[in-house]
PDB file of C-alpha atoms and ligand atoms in Angstrom:
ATOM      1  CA  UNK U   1      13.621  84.184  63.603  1.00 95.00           C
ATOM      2  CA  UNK U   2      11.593  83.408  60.486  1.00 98.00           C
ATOM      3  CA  UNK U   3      12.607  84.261  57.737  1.00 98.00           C
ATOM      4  CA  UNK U   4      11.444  85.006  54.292  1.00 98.00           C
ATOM      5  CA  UNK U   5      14.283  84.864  51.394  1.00 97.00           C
ATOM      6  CA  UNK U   6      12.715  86.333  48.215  1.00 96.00           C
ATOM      7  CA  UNK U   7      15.365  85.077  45.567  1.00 92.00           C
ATOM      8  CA  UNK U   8      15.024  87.348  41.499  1.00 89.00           C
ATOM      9  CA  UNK U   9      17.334  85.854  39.989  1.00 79.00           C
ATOM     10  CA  UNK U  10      17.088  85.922  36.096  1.00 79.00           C
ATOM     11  CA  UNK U  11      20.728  84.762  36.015  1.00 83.00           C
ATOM     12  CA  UNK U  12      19.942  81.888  37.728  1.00 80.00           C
ATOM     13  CA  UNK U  13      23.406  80.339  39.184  1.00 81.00           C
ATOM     14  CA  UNK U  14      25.668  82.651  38.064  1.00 85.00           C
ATOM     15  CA  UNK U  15      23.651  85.744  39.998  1.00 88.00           C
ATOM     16  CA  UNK U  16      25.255  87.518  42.219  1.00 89.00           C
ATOM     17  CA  UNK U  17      22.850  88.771  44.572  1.00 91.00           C
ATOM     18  CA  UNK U  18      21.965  85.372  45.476  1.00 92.00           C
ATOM     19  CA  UNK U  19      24.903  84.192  47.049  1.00 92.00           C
ATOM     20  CA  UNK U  20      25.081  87.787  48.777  1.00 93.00           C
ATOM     21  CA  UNK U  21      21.134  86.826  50.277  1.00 95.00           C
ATOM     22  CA  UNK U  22      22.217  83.423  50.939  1.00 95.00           C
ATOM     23  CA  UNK U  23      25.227  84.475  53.020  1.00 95.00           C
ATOM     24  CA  UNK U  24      23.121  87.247  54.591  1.00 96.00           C
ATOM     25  CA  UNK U  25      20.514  84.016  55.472  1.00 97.00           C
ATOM     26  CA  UNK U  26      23.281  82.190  56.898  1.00 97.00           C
ATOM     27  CA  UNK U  27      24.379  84.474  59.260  1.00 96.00           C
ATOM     28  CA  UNK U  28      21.585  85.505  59.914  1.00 97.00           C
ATOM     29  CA  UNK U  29      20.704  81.926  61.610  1.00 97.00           C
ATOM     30  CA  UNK U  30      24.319  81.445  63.128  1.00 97.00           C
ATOM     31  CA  UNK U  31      23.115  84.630  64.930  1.00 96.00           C
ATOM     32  CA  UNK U  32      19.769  82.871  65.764  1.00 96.00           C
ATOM     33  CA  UNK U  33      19.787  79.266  66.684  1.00 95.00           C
ATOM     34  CA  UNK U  34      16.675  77.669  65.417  1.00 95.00           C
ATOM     35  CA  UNK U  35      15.575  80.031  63.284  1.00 97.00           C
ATOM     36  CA  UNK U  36      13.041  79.007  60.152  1.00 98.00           C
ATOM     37  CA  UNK U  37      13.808  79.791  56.383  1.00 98.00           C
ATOM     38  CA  UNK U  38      11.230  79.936  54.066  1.00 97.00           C
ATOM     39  CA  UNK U  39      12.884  80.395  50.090  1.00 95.00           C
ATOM     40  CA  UNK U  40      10.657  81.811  47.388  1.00 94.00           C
ATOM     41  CA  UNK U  41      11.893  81.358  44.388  1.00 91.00           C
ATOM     42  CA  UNK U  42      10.596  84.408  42.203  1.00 91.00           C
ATOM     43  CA  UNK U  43      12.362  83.677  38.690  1.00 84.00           C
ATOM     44  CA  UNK U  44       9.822  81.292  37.762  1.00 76.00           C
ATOM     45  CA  UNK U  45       7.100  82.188  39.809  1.00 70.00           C
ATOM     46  CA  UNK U  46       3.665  82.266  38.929  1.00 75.00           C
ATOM     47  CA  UNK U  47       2.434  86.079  39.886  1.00 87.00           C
ATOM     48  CA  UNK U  48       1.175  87.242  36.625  1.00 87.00           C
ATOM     49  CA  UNK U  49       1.169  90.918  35.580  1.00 87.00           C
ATOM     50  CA  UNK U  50      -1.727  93.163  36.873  1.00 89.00           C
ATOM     51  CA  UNK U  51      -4.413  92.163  34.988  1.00 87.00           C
ATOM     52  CA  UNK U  52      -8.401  93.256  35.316  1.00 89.00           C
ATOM     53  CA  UNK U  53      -8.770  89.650  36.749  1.00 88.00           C
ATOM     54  CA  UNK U  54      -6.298  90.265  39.746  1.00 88.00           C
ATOM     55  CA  UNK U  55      -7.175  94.218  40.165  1.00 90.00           C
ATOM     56  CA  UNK U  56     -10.954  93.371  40.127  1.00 92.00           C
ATOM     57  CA  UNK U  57     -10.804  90.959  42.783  1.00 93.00           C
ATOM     58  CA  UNK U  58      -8.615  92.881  44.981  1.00 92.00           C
ATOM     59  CA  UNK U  59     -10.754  95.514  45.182  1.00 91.00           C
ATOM     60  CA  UNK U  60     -14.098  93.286  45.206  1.00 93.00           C
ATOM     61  CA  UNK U  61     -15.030  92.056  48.691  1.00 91.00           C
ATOM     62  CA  UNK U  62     -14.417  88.385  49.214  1.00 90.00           C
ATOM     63  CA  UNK U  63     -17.864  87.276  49.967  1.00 93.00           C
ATOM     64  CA  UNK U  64     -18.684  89.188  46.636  1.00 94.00           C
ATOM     65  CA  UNK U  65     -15.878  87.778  44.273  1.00 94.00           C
ATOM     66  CA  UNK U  66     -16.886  85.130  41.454  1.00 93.00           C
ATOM     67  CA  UNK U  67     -15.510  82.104  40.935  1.00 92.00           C
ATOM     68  CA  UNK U  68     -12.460  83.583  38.608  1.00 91.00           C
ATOM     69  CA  UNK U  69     -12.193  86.830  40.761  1.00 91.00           C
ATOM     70  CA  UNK U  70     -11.091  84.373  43.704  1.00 92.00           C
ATOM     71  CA  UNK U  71      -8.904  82.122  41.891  1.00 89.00           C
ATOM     72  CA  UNK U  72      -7.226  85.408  40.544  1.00 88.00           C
ATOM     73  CA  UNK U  73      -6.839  86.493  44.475  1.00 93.00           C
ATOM     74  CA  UNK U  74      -5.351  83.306  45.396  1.00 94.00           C
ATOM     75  CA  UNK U  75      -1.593  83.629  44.965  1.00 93.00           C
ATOM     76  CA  UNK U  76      -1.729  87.475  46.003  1.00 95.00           C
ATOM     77  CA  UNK U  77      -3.272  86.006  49.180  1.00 96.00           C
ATOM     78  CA  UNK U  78      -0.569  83.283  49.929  1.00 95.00           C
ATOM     79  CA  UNK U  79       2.371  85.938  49.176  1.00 96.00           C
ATOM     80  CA  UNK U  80       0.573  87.960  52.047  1.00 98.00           C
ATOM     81  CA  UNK U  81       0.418  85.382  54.057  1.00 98.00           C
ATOM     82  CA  UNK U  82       3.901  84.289  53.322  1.00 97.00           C
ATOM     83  CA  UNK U  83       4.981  87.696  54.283  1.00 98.00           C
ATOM     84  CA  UNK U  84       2.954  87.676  57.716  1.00 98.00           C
ATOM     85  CA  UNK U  85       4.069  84.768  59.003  1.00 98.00           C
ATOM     86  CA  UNK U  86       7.891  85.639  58.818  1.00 98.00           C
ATOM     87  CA  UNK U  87       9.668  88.287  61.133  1.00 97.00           C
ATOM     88  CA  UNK U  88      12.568  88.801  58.865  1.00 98.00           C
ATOM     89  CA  UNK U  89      12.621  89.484  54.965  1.00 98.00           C
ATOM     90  CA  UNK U  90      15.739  88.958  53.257  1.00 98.00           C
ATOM     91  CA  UNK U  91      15.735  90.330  49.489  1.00 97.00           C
ATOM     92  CA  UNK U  92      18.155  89.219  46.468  1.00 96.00           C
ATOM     93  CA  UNK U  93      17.855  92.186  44.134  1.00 96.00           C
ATOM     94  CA  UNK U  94      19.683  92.630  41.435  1.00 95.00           C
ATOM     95  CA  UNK U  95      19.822  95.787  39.415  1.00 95.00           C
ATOM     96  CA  UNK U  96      18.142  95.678  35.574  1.00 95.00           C
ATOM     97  CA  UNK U  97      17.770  98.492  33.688  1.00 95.00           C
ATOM     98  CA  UNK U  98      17.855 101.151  36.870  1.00 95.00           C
ATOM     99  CA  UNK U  99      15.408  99.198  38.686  1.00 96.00           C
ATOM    100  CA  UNK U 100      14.087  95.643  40.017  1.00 96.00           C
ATOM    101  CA  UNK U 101      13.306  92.846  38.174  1.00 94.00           C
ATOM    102  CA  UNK U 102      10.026  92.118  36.645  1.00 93.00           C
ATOM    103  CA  UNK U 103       9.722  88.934  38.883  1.00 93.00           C
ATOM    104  CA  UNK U 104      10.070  91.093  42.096  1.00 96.00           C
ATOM    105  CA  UNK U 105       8.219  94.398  40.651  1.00 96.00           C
ATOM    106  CA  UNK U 106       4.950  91.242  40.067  1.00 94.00           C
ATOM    107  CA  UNK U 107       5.459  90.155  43.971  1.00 96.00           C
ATOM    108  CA  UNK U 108       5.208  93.441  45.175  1.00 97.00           C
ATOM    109  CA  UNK U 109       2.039  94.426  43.143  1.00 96.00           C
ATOM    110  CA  UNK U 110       0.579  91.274  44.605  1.00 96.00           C
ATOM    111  CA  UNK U 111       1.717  92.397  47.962  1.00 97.00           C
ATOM    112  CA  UNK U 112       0.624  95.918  48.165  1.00 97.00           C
ATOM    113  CA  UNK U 113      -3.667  95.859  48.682  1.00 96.00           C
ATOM    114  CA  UNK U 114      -5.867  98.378  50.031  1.00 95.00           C
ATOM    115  CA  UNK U 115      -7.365  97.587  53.368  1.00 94.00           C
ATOM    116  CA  UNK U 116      -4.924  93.935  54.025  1.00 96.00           C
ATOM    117  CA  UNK U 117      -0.793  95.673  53.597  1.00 98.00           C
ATOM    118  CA  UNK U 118      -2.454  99.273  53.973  1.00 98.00           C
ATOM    119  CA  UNK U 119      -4.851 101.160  54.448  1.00 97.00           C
ATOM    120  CA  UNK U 120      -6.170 104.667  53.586  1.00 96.00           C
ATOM    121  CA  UNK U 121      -6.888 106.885  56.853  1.00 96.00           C
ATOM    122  CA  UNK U 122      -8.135 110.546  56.433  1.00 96.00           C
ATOM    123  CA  UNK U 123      -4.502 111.675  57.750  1.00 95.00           C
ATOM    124  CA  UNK U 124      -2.754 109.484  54.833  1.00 94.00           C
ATOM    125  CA  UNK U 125      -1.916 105.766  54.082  1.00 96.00           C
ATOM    126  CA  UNK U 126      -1.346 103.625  57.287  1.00 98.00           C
ATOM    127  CA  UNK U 127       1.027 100.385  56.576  1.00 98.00           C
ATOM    128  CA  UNK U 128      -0.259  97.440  58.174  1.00 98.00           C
ATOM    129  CA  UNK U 129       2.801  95.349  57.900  1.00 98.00           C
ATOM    130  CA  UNK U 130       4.738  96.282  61.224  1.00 97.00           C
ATOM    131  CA  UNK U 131       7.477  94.918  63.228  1.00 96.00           C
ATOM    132  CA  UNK U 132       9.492  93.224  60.385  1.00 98.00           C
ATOM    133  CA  UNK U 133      13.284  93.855  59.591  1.00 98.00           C
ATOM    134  CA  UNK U 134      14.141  93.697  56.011  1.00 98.00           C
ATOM    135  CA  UNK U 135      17.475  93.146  54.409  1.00 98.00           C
ATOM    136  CA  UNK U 136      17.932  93.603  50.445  1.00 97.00           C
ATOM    137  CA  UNK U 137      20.675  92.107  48.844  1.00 96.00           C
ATOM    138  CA  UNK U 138      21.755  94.355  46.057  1.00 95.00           C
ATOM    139  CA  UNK U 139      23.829  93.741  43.188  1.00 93.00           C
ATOM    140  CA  UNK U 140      24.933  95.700  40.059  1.00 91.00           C
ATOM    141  CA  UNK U 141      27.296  95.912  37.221  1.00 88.00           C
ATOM    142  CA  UNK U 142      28.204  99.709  38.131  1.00 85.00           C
ATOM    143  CA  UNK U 143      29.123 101.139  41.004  1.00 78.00           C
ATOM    144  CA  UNK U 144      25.759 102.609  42.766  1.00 75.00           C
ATOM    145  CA  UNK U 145      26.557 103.564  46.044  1.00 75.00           C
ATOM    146  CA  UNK U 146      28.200 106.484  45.726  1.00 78.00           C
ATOM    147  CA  UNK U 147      28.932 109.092  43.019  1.00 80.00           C
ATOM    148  CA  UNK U 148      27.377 109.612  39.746  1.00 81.00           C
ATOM    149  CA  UNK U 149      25.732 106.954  38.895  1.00 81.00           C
ATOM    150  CA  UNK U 150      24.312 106.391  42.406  1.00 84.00           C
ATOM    151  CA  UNK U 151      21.302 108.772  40.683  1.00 87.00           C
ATOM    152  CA  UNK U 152      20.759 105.823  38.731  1.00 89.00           C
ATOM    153  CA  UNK U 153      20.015 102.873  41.291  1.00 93.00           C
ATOM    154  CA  UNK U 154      15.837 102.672  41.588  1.00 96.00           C
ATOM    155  CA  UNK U 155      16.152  99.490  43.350  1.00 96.00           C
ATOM    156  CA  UNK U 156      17.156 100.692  46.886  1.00 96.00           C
ATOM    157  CA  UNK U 157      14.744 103.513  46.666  1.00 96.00           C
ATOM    158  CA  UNK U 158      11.924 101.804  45.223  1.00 98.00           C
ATOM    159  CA  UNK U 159      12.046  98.855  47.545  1.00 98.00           C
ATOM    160  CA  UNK U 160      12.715 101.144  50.652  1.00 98.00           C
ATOM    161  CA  UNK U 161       9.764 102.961  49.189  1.00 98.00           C
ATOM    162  CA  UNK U 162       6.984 100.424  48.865  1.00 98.00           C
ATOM    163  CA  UNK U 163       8.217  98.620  51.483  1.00 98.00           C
ATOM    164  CA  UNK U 164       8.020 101.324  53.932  1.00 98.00           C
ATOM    165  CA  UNK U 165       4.288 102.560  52.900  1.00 98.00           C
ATOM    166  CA  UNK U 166       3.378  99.168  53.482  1.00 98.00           C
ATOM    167  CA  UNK U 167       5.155  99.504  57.683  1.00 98.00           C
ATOM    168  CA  UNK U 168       8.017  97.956  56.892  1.00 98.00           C
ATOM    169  CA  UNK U 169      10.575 100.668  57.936  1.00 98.00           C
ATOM    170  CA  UNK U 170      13.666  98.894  59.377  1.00 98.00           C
ATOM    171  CA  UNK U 171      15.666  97.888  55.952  1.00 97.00           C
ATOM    172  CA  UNK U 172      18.998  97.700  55.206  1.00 97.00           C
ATOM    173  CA  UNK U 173      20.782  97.380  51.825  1.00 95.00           C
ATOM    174  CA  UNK U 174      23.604  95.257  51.285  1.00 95.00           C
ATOM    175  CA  UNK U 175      25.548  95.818  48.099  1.00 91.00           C
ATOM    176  CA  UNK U 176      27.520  94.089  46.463  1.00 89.00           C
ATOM    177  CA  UNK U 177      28.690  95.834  43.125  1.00 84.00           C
ATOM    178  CA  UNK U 178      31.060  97.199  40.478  1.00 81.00           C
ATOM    179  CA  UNK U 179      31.622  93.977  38.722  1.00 77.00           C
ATOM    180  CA  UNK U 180      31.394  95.786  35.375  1.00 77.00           C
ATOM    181  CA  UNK U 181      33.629  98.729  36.622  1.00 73.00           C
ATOM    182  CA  UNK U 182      37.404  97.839  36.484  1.00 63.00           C
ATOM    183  CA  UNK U 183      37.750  98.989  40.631  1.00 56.00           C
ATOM    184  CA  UNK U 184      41.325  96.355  41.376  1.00 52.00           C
ATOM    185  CA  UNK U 185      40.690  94.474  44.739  1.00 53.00           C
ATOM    186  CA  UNK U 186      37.067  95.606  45.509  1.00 56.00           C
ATOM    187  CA  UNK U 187      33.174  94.815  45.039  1.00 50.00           C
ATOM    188  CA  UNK U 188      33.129  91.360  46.352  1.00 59.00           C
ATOM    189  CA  UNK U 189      30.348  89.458  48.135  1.00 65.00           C
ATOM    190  CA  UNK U 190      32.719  89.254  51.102  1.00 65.00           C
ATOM    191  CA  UNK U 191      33.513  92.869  51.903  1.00 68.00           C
ATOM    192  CA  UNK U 192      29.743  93.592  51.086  1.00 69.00           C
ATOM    193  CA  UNK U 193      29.068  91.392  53.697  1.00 68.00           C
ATOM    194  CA  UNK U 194      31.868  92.890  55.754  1.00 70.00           C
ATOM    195  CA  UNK U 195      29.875  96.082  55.548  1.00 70.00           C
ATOM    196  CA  UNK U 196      27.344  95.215  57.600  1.00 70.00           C
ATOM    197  CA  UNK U 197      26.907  94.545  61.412  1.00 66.00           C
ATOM    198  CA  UNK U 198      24.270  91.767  62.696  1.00 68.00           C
TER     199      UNK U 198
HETATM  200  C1  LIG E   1      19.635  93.070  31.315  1.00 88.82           C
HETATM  201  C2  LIG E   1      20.627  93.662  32.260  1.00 88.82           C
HETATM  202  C3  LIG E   1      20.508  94.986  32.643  1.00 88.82           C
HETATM  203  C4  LIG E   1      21.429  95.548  33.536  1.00 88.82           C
HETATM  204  N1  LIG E   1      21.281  96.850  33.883  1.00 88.82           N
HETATM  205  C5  LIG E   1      22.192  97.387  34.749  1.00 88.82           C
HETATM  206  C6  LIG E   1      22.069  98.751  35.149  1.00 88.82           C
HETATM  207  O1  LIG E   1      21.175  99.488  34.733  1.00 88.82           O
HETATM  208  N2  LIG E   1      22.996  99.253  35.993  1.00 88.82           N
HETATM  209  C7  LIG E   1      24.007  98.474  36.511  1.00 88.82           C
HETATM  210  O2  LIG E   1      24.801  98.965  37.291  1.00 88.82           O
HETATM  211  N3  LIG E   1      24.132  97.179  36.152  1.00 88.82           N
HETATM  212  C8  LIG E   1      23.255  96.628  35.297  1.00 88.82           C
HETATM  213  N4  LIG E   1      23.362  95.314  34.928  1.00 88.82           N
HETATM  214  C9  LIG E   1      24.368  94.455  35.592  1.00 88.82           C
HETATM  215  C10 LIG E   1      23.696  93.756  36.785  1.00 88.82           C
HETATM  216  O3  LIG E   1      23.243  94.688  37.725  1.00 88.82           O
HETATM  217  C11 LIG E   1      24.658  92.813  37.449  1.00 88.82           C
HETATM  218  O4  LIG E   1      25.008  91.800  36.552  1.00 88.82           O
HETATM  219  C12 LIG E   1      24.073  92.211  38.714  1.00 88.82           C
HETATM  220  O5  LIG E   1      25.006  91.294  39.234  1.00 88.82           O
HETATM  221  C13 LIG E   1      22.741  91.559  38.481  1.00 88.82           C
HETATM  222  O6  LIG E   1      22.359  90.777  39.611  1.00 88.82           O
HETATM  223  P1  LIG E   1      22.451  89.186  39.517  1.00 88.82           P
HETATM  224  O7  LIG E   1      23.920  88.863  39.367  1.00 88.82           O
HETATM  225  O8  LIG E   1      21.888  88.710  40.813  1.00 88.82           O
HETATM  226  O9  LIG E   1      21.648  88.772  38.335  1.00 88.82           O
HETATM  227  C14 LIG E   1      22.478  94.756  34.056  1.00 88.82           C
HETATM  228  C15 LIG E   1      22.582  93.404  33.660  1.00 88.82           C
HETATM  229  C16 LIG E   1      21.689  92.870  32.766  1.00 88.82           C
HETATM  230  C17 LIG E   1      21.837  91.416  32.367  1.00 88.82           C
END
């Protein structure tokens, strides 16, 4: 396996959904001997918002960008690359606000271009990044999964979203959550991990 473990961690140590990707990692290679792990570190990464410098050179031909139009490309380039070259994506997500955090919502805008992740065919949009299994380690506060605040988790369905318009299909969320709900003996990284079957 290669793997690809895209860490967003704003709480740096004390995050939960890193140890729950980390443990996901490790079994993941106790279940593969040999296997390759790549770590990107997205907390203090470098992907700027979507500015006209990054959406004009995505859209502008590469023998036709300027100077500054391909130094904008560059790191959108590399996380595509990055992405290619493993067979297995391993997410730490943690919920903010409903949704991802701004680290991983900048990865996946540099991720997603016309014509290299996708393209558009005259029966729809055509993913071009196949074959890939994806796990995303969840965490939040409240309890998500189930009942009525499950309406308010946009991480699972955003990722699963983009993710799968881009090919990748095969995903499966891990959560661990609840820590802000008082729920006696539950919501730990263990039985999240417990919950799911290699
Ligand atoms: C700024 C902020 C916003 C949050 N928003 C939500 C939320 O909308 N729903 C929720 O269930 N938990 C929310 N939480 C709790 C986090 O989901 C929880 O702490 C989770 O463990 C975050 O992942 P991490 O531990 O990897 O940082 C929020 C926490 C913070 C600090």
């Amino acid at each position: 396996m290669q793997i690809l473990q895209l860490l967003a961690r704003p709480r740096g140590a004390t995050s939960y959904s890193n140890p729950l990707a980390n443990d996901l990692v490790a079994q993941l290679v106790a279940a593969n001997p040999g296997s390759s792990v790549q770590v990107h570190e997205l907390t203090n990464s470098t992907f700027p918002q979507l500015e006209p410098a990054q959406l004009h050179s995505f859209l502008t031909p590469a023998e036709s960008r300027t100077p500054e139009q391909e130094a904008a490309v560059r790191l959108s380039d590399a996380a595509i690359a990055e992405l290619l070259a493993a067979d297995t994506l391993v997410i730490g997500a943690p919920l903010y606000n409903f949704s991802i955090a701004t680290t991983l919502k900048a990865w996946t805008d540099h991720i997603v271009r016309a014509g290299i992740t996708f393209r558009n065919t005259t029966v729809g949009p055509e993913g071009l990044v196949n074959g890939k299994k994806v796990y995303i380690a969840l965490s939040s506060g409240g309890v998500q999964y189930e009942g009525p605040m499950a309406a308010y988790d946009f991480v699972a369905p955003y990722l699963q979203t983009v993710l799968g318009f881009l090919g990748m299909t095969d995903v499966t969320v891990v959560r661990e959550e609840g820590q802000n709900v008082p729920v006696p003996g539950d919501n730990t990284v263990a039985n999240a991990m417990a919950s799911i079957n290699f």
